[in-house]
Amino acid sequence: MELRQKLILASGSPRRLDLLKQAGIEPARLMPMDLDETPKKSEHPRSLARRLSAEKARACYDQIRSDLQWNDSYIIAADTVVAVGRRILPKAEYLEEASSALHLLSGRSHWVFTGVCLITPEGITRQKVAETKVRFKRLSSHEIESYLASGQWRGKAGAYAIQGIAGCFPQKLVGSYTNVVGLPLFETMQMLSGEGFDVQTGWTEG
């Protein structure tokens, strides 16, 4: 049986794109979905990550299912949520937000949840949520101010990007590192291969 290898990444995240390429997969198309990501009242961080990834994947599927060029594609969508307990930290857009988040994370543990949703060409939906526990060292005021000056916090859940300068901050990480970057590769590859996508196709070209 010939495998259909067309994959759409329903995200504009360079980090997620890089992670897929690291796994040997080159998406045929990027389709960022601009949705309201506001948590519902009392929504658990894990539930938020699961819901938003599903909504992004479904929105992408609805856009392409009547397009003969793309309706035989697999769709992957993801959403990453950073939380301290049940408190969800926003994707920081303002300096004050980022400063508040970094002071909160300093010297304590937090959770990173990434929901991943796959929709197959047949419309079958598969979902997983990966979780990673991260403990930050105690950050000095100078470290926080210097990191804020770097600008690497902007638009990031929890106001940090672990693949950048903030990779110096964790004392301990339990779970998937790629989950914290934005796309848990183990879970993503498991879902794709389980639904007939040959994830090893691009390995010989790497």
PDB file of N, CA and C in Angstrom, residues 44-140:
ATOM      1  N   HIS A  44      -8.250  23.356  33.762  1.00  0.00           N
ATOM      2  CA  HIS A  44      -6.946  22.828  34.171  1.00  0.00           C
ATOM      3  C   HIS A  44      -5.944  23.040  33.036  1.00  0.00           C
ATOM      4  N   PRO A  45      -4.681  23.323  33.376  1.00  0.00           N
ATOM      5  CA  PRO A  45      -3.662  23.541  32.336  1.00  0.00           C
ATOM      6  C   PRO A  45      -3.579  22.407  31.311  1.00  0.00           C
ATOM      7  N   ARG A  46      -3.644  21.162  31.777  1.00  0.00           N
ATOM      8  CA  ARG A  46      -3.610  20.008  30.867  1.00  0.00           C
ATOM      9  C   ARG A  46      -4.810  20.034  29.919  1.00  0.00           C
ATOM     10  N   SER A  47      -5.978  20.344  30.451  1.00  0.00           N
ATOM     11  CA  SER A  47      -7.193  20.398  29.632  1.00  0.00           C
ATOM     12  C   SER A  47      -7.118  21.513  28.603  1.00  0.00           C
ATOM     13  N   LEU A  48      -6.520  22.637  28.983  1.00  0.00           N
ATOM     14  CA  LEU A  48      -6.358  23.758  28.049  1.00  0.00           C
ATOM     15  C   LEU A  48      -5.465  23.362  26.879  1.00  0.00           C
ATOM     16  N   ALA A  49      -4.335  22.717  27.172  1.00  0.00           N
ATOM     17  CA  ALA A  49      -3.415  22.286  26.110  1.00  0.00           C
ATOM     18  C   ALA A  49      -4.097  21.301  25.171  1.00  0.00           C
ATOM     19  N   ARG A  50      -4.873  20.397  25.739  1.00  0.00           N
ATOM     20  CA  ARG A  50      -5.582  19.404  24.929  1.00  0.00           C
ATOM     21  C   ARG A  50      -6.651  20.074  24.062  1.00  0.00           C
ATOM     22  N   ARG A  51      -7.431  20.969  24.662  1.00  0.00           N
ATOM     23  CA  ARG A  51      -8.517  21.619  23.922  1.00  0.00           C
ATOM     24  C   ARG A  51      -7.984  22.488  22.782  1.00  0.00           C
ATOM     25  N   LEU A  52      -6.970  23.306  23.060  1.00  0.00           N
ATOM     26  CA  LEU A  52      -6.468  24.221  22.035  1.00  0.00           C
ATOM     27  C   LEU A  52      -5.806  23.476  20.875  1.00  0.00           C
ATOM     28  N   SER A  53      -5.088  22.410  21.170  1.00  0.00           N
ATOM     29  CA  SER A  53      -4.471  21.653  20.079  1.00  0.00           C
ATOM     30  C   SER A  53      -5.550  21.038  19.190  1.00  0.00           C
ATOM     31  N   ALA A  54      -6.629  20.565  19.807  1.00  0.00           N
ATOM     32  CA  ALA A  54      -7.731  19.976  19.036  1.00  0.00           C
ATOM     33  C   ALA A  54      -8.442  21.037  18.193  1.00  0.00           C
ATOM     34  N   GLU A  55      -8.654  22.208  18.775  1.00  0.00           N
ATOM     35  CA  GLU A  55      -9.338  23.280  18.048  1.00  0.00           C
ATOM     36  C   GLU A  55      -8.508  23.755  16.858  1.00  0.00           C
ATOM     37  N   LYS A  56      -7.198  23.829  17.039  1.00  0.00           N
ATOM     38  CA  LYS A  56      -6.322  24.251  15.934  1.00  0.00           C
ATOM     39  C   LYS A  56      -6.320  23.209  14.811  1.00  0.00           C
ATOM     40  N   ALA A  57      -6.235  21.942  15.195  1.00  0.00           N
ATOM     41  CA  ALA A  57      -6.233  20.882  14.182  1.00  0.00           C
ATOM     42  C   ALA A  57      -7.560  20.850  13.423  1.00  0.00           C
ATOM     43  N   ARG A  58      -8.673  20.985  14.140  1.00  0.00           N
ATOM     44  CA  ARG A  58      -9.986  20.944  13.502  1.00  0.00           C
ATOM     45  C   ARG A  58     -10.186  22.148  12.588  1.00  0.00           C
ATOM     46  N   ALA A  59      -9.729  23.323  13.020  1.00  0.00           N
ATOM     47  CA  ALA A  59      -9.857  24.516  12.183  1.00  0.00           C
ATOM     48  C   ALA A  59      -9.077  24.352  10.883  1.00  0.00           C
ATOM     49  N   CYS A  60      -7.894  23.753  10.979  1.00  0.00           N
ATOM     50  CA  CYS A  60      -7.073  23.499   9.795  1.00  0.00           C
ATOM     51  C   CYS A  60      -7.770  22.478   8.885  1.00  0.00           C
ATOM     52  N   TYR A  61      -8.285  21.408   9.480  1.00  0.00           N
ATOM     53  CA  TYR A  61      -8.971  20.364   8.705  1.00  0.00           C
ATOM     54  C   TYR A  61     -10.171  20.943   7.961  1.00  0.00           C
ATOM     55  N   ASP A  62     -10.926  21.795   8.639  1.00  0.00           N
ATOM     56  CA  ASP A  62     -12.101  22.403   8.011  1.00  0.00           C
ATOM     57  C   ASP A  62     -11.720  23.268   6.811  1.00  0.00           C
ATOM     58  N   GLN A  63     -10.537  23.901   6.894  1.00  0.00           N
ATOM     59  CA  GLN A  63     -10.089  24.768   5.802  1.00  0.00           C
ATOM     60  C   GLN A  63      -9.654  23.980   4.565  1.00  0.00           C
ATOM     61  N   ILE A  64      -9.089  22.793   4.771  1.00  0.00           N
ATOM     62  CA  ILE A  64      -8.485  22.086   3.634  1.00  0.00           C
ATOM     63  C   ILE A  64      -9.308  20.914   3.101  1.00  0.00           C
ATOM     64  N   ARG A  65     -10.381  20.529   3.785  1.00  0.00           N
ATOM     65  CA  ARG A  65     -11.049  19.287   3.372  1.00  0.00           C
ATOM     66  C   ARG A  65     -11.768  19.408   2.026  1.00  0.00           C
ATOM     67  N   SER A  66     -12.058  20.638   1.589  1.00  0.00           N
ATOM     68  CA  SER A  66     -12.680  20.797   0.267  1.00  0.00           C
ATOM     69  C   SER A  66     -11.656  21.175  -0.802  1.00  0.00           C
ATOM     70  N   ASP A  67     -10.372  21.173  -0.412  1.00  0.00           N
ATOM     71  CA  ASP A  67      -9.285  21.520  -1.335  1.00  0.00           C
ATOM     72  C   ASP A  67      -8.619  20.227  -1.813  1.00  0.00           C
ATOM     73  N   LEU A  68      -8.810  19.883  -3.086  1.00  0.00           N
ATOM     74  CA  LEU A  68      -8.298  18.610  -3.606  1.00  0.00           C
ATOM     75  C   LEU A  68      -6.781  18.500  -3.507  1.00  0.00           C
ATOM     76  N   GLN A  69      -6.086  19.624  -3.490  1.00  0.00           N
ATOM     77  CA  GLN A  69      -4.624  19.592  -3.400  1.00  0.00           C
ATOM     78  C   GLN A  69      -4.143  19.166  -2.015  1.00  0.00           C
ATOM     79  N   TRP A  70      -4.968  19.437  -0.982  1.00  0.00           N
ATOM     80  CA  TRP A  70      -4.495  19.222   0.389  1.00  0.00           C
ATOM     81  C   TRP A  70      -5.372  18.293   1.226  1.00  0.00           C
ATOM     82  N   ASN A  71      -6.510  17.844   0.698  1.00  0.00           N
ATOM     83  CA  ASN A  71      -7.412  17.084   1.564  1.00  0.00           C
ATOM     84  C   ASN A  71      -6.963  15.646   1.841  1.00  0.00           C
ATOM     85  N   ASP A  72      -5.817  15.251   1.269  1.00  0.00           N
ATOM     86  CA  ASP A  72      -5.251  13.937   1.597  1.00  0.00           C
ATOM     87  C   ASP A  72      -4.058  14.072   2.547  1.00  0.00           C
ATOM     88  N   SER A  73      -4.016  15.188   3.272  1.00  0.00           N
ATOM     89  CA  SER A  73      -2.882  15.460   4.161  1.00  0.00           C
ATOM     90  C   SER A  73      -3.153  15.014   5.596  1.00  0.00           C
ATOM     91  N   TYR A  74      -2.082  14.689   6.282  1.00  0.00           N
ATOM     92  CA  TYR A  74      -2.118  14.554   7.736  1.00  0.00           C
ATOM     93  C   TYR A  74      -1.960  15.961   8.319  1.00  0.00           C
ATOM     94  N   ILE A  75      -2.607  16.209   9.440  1.00  0.00           N
ATOM     95  CA  ILE A  75      -2.515  17.514  10.102  1.00  0.00           C
ATOM     96  C   ILE A  75      -2.012  17.306  11.521  1.00  0.00           C
ATOM     97  N   ILE A  76      -1.008  18.083  11.887  1.00  0.00           N
ATOM     98  CA  ILE A  76      -0.511  18.081  13.265  1.00  0.00           C
ATOM     99  C   ILE A  76      -0.674  19.493  13.827  1.00  0.00           C
ATOM    100  N   ALA A  77      -1.286  19.580  15.012  1.00  0.00           N
ATOM    101  CA  ALA A  77      -1.396  20.850  15.725  1.00  0.00           C
ATOM    102  C   ALA A  77      -0.941  20.629  17.165  1.00  0.00           C
ATOM    103  N   ALA A  78      -0.413  21.673  17.778  1.00  0.00           N
ATOM    104  CA  ALA A  78       0.060  21.546  19.157  1.00  0.00           C
ATOM    105  C   ALA A  78      -0.151  22.856  19.900  1.00  0.00           C
ATOM    106  N   ASP A  79      -0.252  22.733  21.210  1.00  0.00           N
ATOM    107  CA  ASP A  79      -0.309  23.925  22.059  1.00  0.00           C
ATOM    108  C   ASP A  79       0.394  23.628  23.371  1.00  0.00           C
ATOM    109  N   THR A  80       1.242  24.560  23.798  1.00  0.00           N
ATOM    110  CA  THR A  80       2.041  24.380  25.007  1.00  0.00           C
ATOM    111  C   THR A  80       1.573  25.336  26.104  1.00  0.00           C
ATOM    112  N   VAL A  81       1.391  24.778  27.294  1.00  0.00           N
ATOM    113  CA  VAL A  81       0.912  25.546  28.444  1.00  0.00           C
ATOM    114  C   VAL A  81       1.902  25.370  29.591  1.00  0.00           C
ATOM    115  N   VAL A  82       2.287  26.472  30.211  1.00  0.00           N
ATOM    116  CA  VAL A  82       3.169  26.444  31.377  1.00  0.00           C
ATOM    117  C   VAL A  82       2.340  26.824  32.603  1.00  0.00           C
ATOM    118  N   ALA A  83       2.485  26.059  33.675  1.00  0.00           N
ATOM    119  CA  ALA A  83       1.657  26.300  34.851  1.00  0.00           C
ATOM    120  C   ALA A  83       2.430  26.059  36.145  1.00  0.00           C
ATOM    121  N   VAL A  84       2.096  26.852  37.144  1.00  0.00           N
ATOM    122  CA  VAL A  84       2.552  26.627  38.512  1.00  0.00           C
ATOM    123  C   VAL A  84       1.312  26.205  39.290  1.00  0.00           C
ATOM    124  N   GLY A  85       1.260  24.930  39.651  1.00  0.00           N
ATOM    125  CA  GLY A  85       0.026  24.402  40.209  1.00  0.00           C
ATOM    126  C   GLY A  85      -1.058  24.459  39.134  1.00  0.00           C
ATOM    127  N   ARG A  86      -2.190  25.073  39.450  1.00  0.00           N
ATOM    128  CA  ARG A  86      -3.254  25.249  38.467  1.00  0.00           C
ATOM    129  C   ARG A  86      -3.190  26.630  37.808  1.00  0.00           C
ATOM    130  N   ARG A  87      -2.227  27.428  38.222  1.00  0.00           N
ATOM    131  CA  ARG A  87      -2.109  28.779  37.664  1.00  0.00           C
ATOM    132  C   ARG A  87      -1.425  28.725  36.302  1.00  0.00           C
ATOM    133  N   ILE A  88      -2.137  29.141  35.281  1.00  0.00           N
ATOM    134  CA  ILE A  88      -1.621  29.127  33.920  1.00  0.00           C
ATOM    135  C   ILE A  88      -0.889  30.429  33.633  1.00  0.00           C
ATOM    136  N   LEU A  89       0.355  30.306  33.173  1.00  0.00           N
ATOM    137  CA  LEU A  89       1.126  31.500  32.829  1.00  0.00           C
ATOM    138  C   LEU A  89       0.903  31.830  31.354  1.00  0.00           C
ATOM    139  N   PRO A  90       0.626  33.081  31.041  1.00  0.00           N
ATOM    140  CA  PRO A  90       0.312  33.439  29.652  1.00  0.00           C
ATOM    141  C   PRO A  90       1.544  33.424  28.761  1.00  0.00           C
ATOM    142  N   LYS A  91       1.314  33.432  27.461  1.00  0.00           N
ATOM    143  CA  LYS A  91       2.390  33.664  26.507  1.00  0.00           C
ATOM    144  C   LYS A  91       2.737  35.150  26.607  1.00  0.00           C
ATOM    145  N   ALA A  92       3.884  35.427  27.176  1.00  0.00           N
ATOM    146  CA  ALA A  92       4.219  36.810  27.546  1.00  0.00           C
ATOM    147  C   ALA A  92       4.379  37.707  26.324  1.00  0.00           C
ATOM    148  N   GLU A  93       3.670  38.820  26.343  1.00  0.00           N
ATOM    149  CA  GLU A  93       3.777  39.815  25.275  1.00  0.00           C
ATOM    150  C   GLU A  93       4.333  41.136  25.794  1.00  0.00           C
ATOM    151  N   TYR A  94       4.235  41.332  27.098  1.00  0.00           N
ATOM    152  CA  TYR A  94       4.664  42.595  27.700  1.00  0.00           C
ATOM    153  C   TYR A  94       5.741  42.342  28.747  1.00  0.00           C
ATOM    154  N   LEU A  95       6.601  43.310  28.913  1.00  0.00           N
ATOM    155  CA  LEU A  95       7.737  43.185  29.836  1.00  0.00           C
ATOM    156  C   LEU A  95       7.271  42.863  31.247  1.00  0.00           C
ATOM    157  N   GLU A  96       6.197  43.505  31.679  1.00  0.00           N
ATOM    158  CA  GLU A  96       5.696  43.289  33.038  1.00  0.00           C
ATOM    159  C   GLU A  96       5.221  41.847  33.218  1.00  0.00           C
ATOM    160  N   GLU A  97       4.561  41.311  32.199  1.00  0.00           N
ATOM    161  CA  GLU A  97       4.115  39.909  32.245  1.00  0.00           C
ATOM    162  C   GLU A  97       5.305  38.973  32.376  1.00  0.00           C
ATOM    163  N   ALA A  98       6.315  39.220  31.567  1.00  0.00           N
ATOM    164  CA  ALA A  98       7.493  38.354  31.568  1.00  0.00           C
ATOM    165  C   ALA A  98       8.229  38.429  32.896  1.00  0.00           C
ATOM    166  N   SER A  99       8.382  39.632  33.428  1.00  0.00           N
ATOM    167  CA  SER A  99       9.066  39.801  34.707  1.00  0.00           C
ATOM    168  C   SER A  99       8.324  39.078  35.822  1.00  0.00           C
ATOM    169  N   SER A 100       7.012  39.215  35.847  1.00  0.00           N
ATOM    170  CA  SER A 100       6.198  38.551  36.870  1.00  0.00           C
ATOM    171  C   SER A 100       6.328  37.031  36.772  1.00  0.00           C
ATOM    172  N   ALA A 101       6.314  36.504  35.546  1.00  0.00           N
ATOM    173  CA  ALA A 101       6.418  35.059  35.351  1.00  0.00           C
ATOM    174  C   ALA A 101       7.772  34.535  35.812  1.00  0.00           C
ATOM    175  N   LEU A 102       8.837  35.214  35.451  1.00  0.00           N
ATOM    176  CA  LEU A 102      10.178  34.748  35.812  1.00  0.00           C
ATOM    177  C   LEU A 102      10.409  34.811  37.323  1.00  0.00           C
ATOM    178  N   HIS A 103       9.889  35.834  37.976  1.00  0.00           N
ATOM    179  CA  HIS A 103       9.995  35.905  39.439  1.00  0.00           C
ATOM    180  C   HIS A 103       9.205  34.771  40.086  1.00  0.00           C
ATOM    181  N   LEU A 104       8.064  34.417  39.488  1.00  0.00           N
ATOM    182  CA  LEU A 104       7.255  33.314  40.023  1.00  0.00           C
ATOM    183  C   LEU A 104       7.963  31.972  39.842  1.00  0.00           C
ATOM    184  N   LEU A 105       8.604  31.756  38.696  1.00  0.00           N
ATOM    185  CA  LEU A 105       9.264  30.485  38.397  1.00  0.00           C
ATOM    186  C   LEU A 105      10.587  30.318  39.139  1.00  0.00           C
ATOM    187  N   SER A 106      11.188  31.417  39.533  1.00  0.00           N
ATOM    188  CA  SER A 106      12.506  31.382  40.183  1.00  0.00           C
ATOM    189  C   SER A 106      12.508  30.504  41.432  1.00  0.00           C
ATOM    190  N   GLY A 107      13.411  29.513  41.444  1.00  0.00           N
ATOM    191  CA  GLY A 107      13.610  28.683  42.628  1.00  0.00           C
ATOM    192  C   GLY A 107      12.507  27.681  42.908  1.00  0.00           C
ATOM    193  N   ARG A 108      11.632  27.431  41.935  1.00  0.00           N
ATOM    194  CA  ARG A 108      10.544  26.485  42.194  1.00  0.00           C
ATOM    195  C   ARG A 108      10.263  25.630  40.964  1.00  0.00           C
ATOM    196  N   SER A 109       9.412  24.649  41.160  1.00  0.00           N
ATOM    197  CA  SER A 109       9.051  23.737  40.071  1.00  0.00           C
ATOM    198  C   SER A 109       7.780  24.208  39.379  1.00  0.00           C
ATOM    199  N   HIS A 110       7.700  23.894  38.094  1.00  0.00           N
ATOM    200  CA  HIS A 110       6.481  24.173  37.335  1.00  0.00           C
ATOM    201  C   HIS A 110       6.273  23.042  36.341  1.00  0.00           C
ATOM    202  N   TRP A 111       5.110  23.042  35.716  1.00  0.00           N
ATOM    203  CA  TRP A 111       4.755  22.008  34.744  1.00  0.00           C
ATOM    204  C   TRP A 111       4.609  22.597  33.355  1.00  0.00           C
ATOM    205  N   VAL A 112       5.034  21.829  32.380  1.00  0.00           N
ATOM    206  CA  VAL A 112       4.835  22.196  30.976  1.00  0.00           C
ATOM    207  C   VAL A 112       3.991  21.092  30.339  1.00  0.00           C
ATOM    208  N   PHE A 113       2.857  21.492  29.806  1.00  0.00           N
ATOM    209  CA  PHE A 113       1.953  20.559  29.127  1.00  0.00           C
ATOM    210  C   PHE A 113       1.892  20.933  27.646  1.00  0.00           C
ATOM    211  N   THR A 114       2.069  19.953  26.783  1.00  0.00           N
ATOM    212  CA  THR A 114       1.851  20.196  25.355  1.00  0.00           C
ATOM    213  C   THR A 114       0.828  19.198  24.837  1.00  0.00           C
ATOM    214  N   GLY A 115      -0.271  19.743  24.343  1.00  0.00           N
ATOM    215  CA  GLY A 115      -1.267  18.918  23.680  1.00  0.00           C
ATOM    216  C   GLY A 115      -0.903  18.790  22.212  1.00  0.00           C
ATOM    217  N   VAL A 116      -0.967  17.576  21.692  1.00  0.00           N
ATOM    218  CA  VAL A 116      -0.704  17.327  20.271  1.00  0.00           C
ATOM    219  C   VAL A 116      -1.933  16.646  19.692  1.00  0.00           C
ATOM    220  N   CYS A 117      -2.410  17.170  18.579  1.00  0.00           N
ATOM    221  CA  CYS A 117      -3.578  16.584  17.926  1.00  0.00           C
ATOM    222  C   CYS A 117      -3.236  16.253  16.478  1.00  0.00           C
ATOM    223  N   LEU A 118      -3.534  15.032  16.091  1.00  0.00           N
ATOM    224  CA  LEU A 118      -3.325  14.562  14.723  1.00  0.00           C
ATOM    225  C   LEU A 118      -4.677  14.271  14.081  1.00  0.00           C
ATOM    226  N   ILE A 119      -4.884  14.770  12.872  1.00  0.00           N
ATOM    227  CA  ILE A 119      -6.044  14.379  12.075  1.00  0.00           C
ATOM    228  C   ILE A 119      -5.529  13.753  10.790  1.00  0.00           C
ATOM    229  N   THR A 120      -5.980  12.549  10.509  1.00  0.00           N
ATOM    230  CA  THR A 120      -5.525  11.804   9.342  1.00  0.00           C
ATOM    231  C   THR A 120      -6.289  12.232   8.095  1.00  0.00           C
ATOM    232  N   PRO A 121      -5.823  11.810   6.908  1.00  0.00           N
ATOM    233  CA  PRO A 121      -6.565  12.131   5.677  1.00  0.00           C
ATOM    234  C   PRO A 121      -8.003  11.606   5.695  1.00  0.00           C
ATOM    235  N   GLU A 122      -8.247  10.561   6.494  1.00  0.00           N
ATOM    236  CA  GLU A 122      -9.603   9.992   6.583  1.00  0.00           C
ATOM    237  C   GLU A 122     -10.449  10.721   7.630  1.00  0.00           C
ATOM    238  N   GLY A 123      -9.858  11.704   8.311  1.00  0.00           N
ATOM    239  CA  GLY A 123     -10.601  12.454   9.321  1.00  0.00           C
ATOM    240  C   GLY A 123     -10.550  11.863  10.709  1.00  0.00           C
ATOM    241  N   ILE A 124      -9.712  10.831  10.907  1.00  0.00           N
ATOM    242  CA  ILE A 124      -9.549  10.229  12.234  1.00  0.00           C
ATOM    243  C   ILE A 124      -8.724  11.175  13.109  1.00  0.00           C
ATOM    244  N   THR A 125      -9.167  11.389  14.339  1.00  0.00           N
ATOM    245  CA  THR A 125      -8.471  12.287  15.262  1.00  0.00           C
ATOM    246  C   THR A 125      -7.793  11.486  16.368  1.00  0.00           C
ATOM    247  N   ARG A 126      -6.532  11.819  16.606  1.00  0.00           N
ATOM    248  CA  ARG A 126      -5.772  11.228  17.709  1.00  0.00           C
ATOM    249  C   ARG A 126      -5.176  12.362  18.542  1.00  0.00           C
ATOM    250  N   GLN A 127      -5.174  12.186  19.868  1.00  0.00           N
ATOM    251  CA  GLN A 127      -4.634  13.225  20.750  1.00  0.00           C
ATOM    252  C   GLN A 127      -3.785  12.643  21.869  1.00  0.00           C
ATOM    253  N   LYS A 128      -2.768  13.395  22.239  1.00  0.00           N
ATOM    254  CA  LYS A 128      -1.969  13.068  23.414  1.00  0.00           C
ATOM    255  C   LYS A 128      -1.560  14.373  24.086  1.00  0.00           C
ATOM    256  N   VAL A 129      -1.331  14.288  25.390  1.00  0.00           N
ATOM    257  CA  VAL A 129      -0.798  15.427  26.131  1.00  0.00           C
ATOM    258  C   VAL A 129       0.458  14.963  26.850  1.00  0.00           C
ATOM    259  N   ALA A 130       1.568  15.614  26.563  1.00  0.00           N
ATOM    260  CA  ALA A 130       2.835  15.311  27.244  1.00  0.00           C
ATOM    261  C   ALA A 130       3.015  16.290  28.393  1.00  0.00           C
ATOM    262  N   GLU A 131       3.639  15.838  29.457  1.00  0.00           N
ATOM    263  CA  GLU A 131       3.888  16.733  30.585  1.00  0.00           C
ATOM    264  C   GLU A 131       5.314  16.564  31.085  1.00  0.00           C
ATOM    265  N   THR A 132       5.900  17.682  31.439  1.00  0.00           N
ATOM    266  CA  THR A 132       7.279  17.710  31.922  1.00  0.00           C
ATOM    267  C   THR A 132       7.347  18.601  33.158  1.00  0.00           C
ATOM    268  N   LYS A 133       8.037  18.131  34.169  1.00  0.00           N
ATOM    269  CA  LYS A 133       8.233  18.924  35.389  1.00  0.00           C
ATOM    270  C   LYS A 133       9.613  19.578  35.325  1.00  0.00           C
ATOM    271  N   VAL A 134       9.634  20.878  35.474  1.00  0.00           N
ATOM    272  CA  VAL A 134      10.884  21.643  35.370  1.00  0.00           C
ATOM    273  C   VAL A 134      11.095  22.429  36.656  1.00  0.00           C
ATOM    274  N   ARG A 135      12.288  22.330  37.206  1.00  0.00           N
ATOM    275  CA  ARG A 135      12.622  23.138  38.385  1.00  0.00           C
ATOM    276  C   ARG A 135      13.696  24.146  38.012  1.00  0.00           C
ATOM    277  N   PHE A 136      13.390  25.412  38.209  1.00  0.00           N
ATOM    278  CA  PHE A 136      14.348  26.482  37.946  1.00  0.00           C
ATOM    279  C   PHE A 136      15.235  26.717  39.161  1.00  0.00           C
ATOM    280  N   LYS A 137      16.467  27.095  38.907  1.00  0.00           N
ATOM    281  CA  LYS A 137      17.323  27.587  39.975  1.00  0.00           C
ATOM    282  C   LYS A 137      16.765  28.925  40.453  1.00  0.00           C
ATOM    283  N   ARG A 138      17.272  29.420  41.559  1.00  0.00           N
ATOM    284  CA  ARG A 138      16.857  30.737  42.025  1.00  0.00           C
ATOM    285  C   ARG A 138      17.533  31.784  41.151  1.00  0.00           C
ATOM    286  N   LEU A 139      16.730  32.579  40.508  1.00  0.00           N
ATOM    287  CA  LEU A 139      17.250  33.589  39.587  1.00  0.00           C
ATOM    288  C   LEU A 139      17.493  34.905  40.323  1.00  0.00           C
ATOM    289  N   SER A 140      18.668  35.481  40.109  1.00  0.00           N
ATOM    290  CA  SER A 140      18.954  36.791  40.700  1.00  0.00           C
ATOM    291  C   SER A 140      18.224  37.873  39.910  1.00  0.00           C
TER     292      SER A 140
END
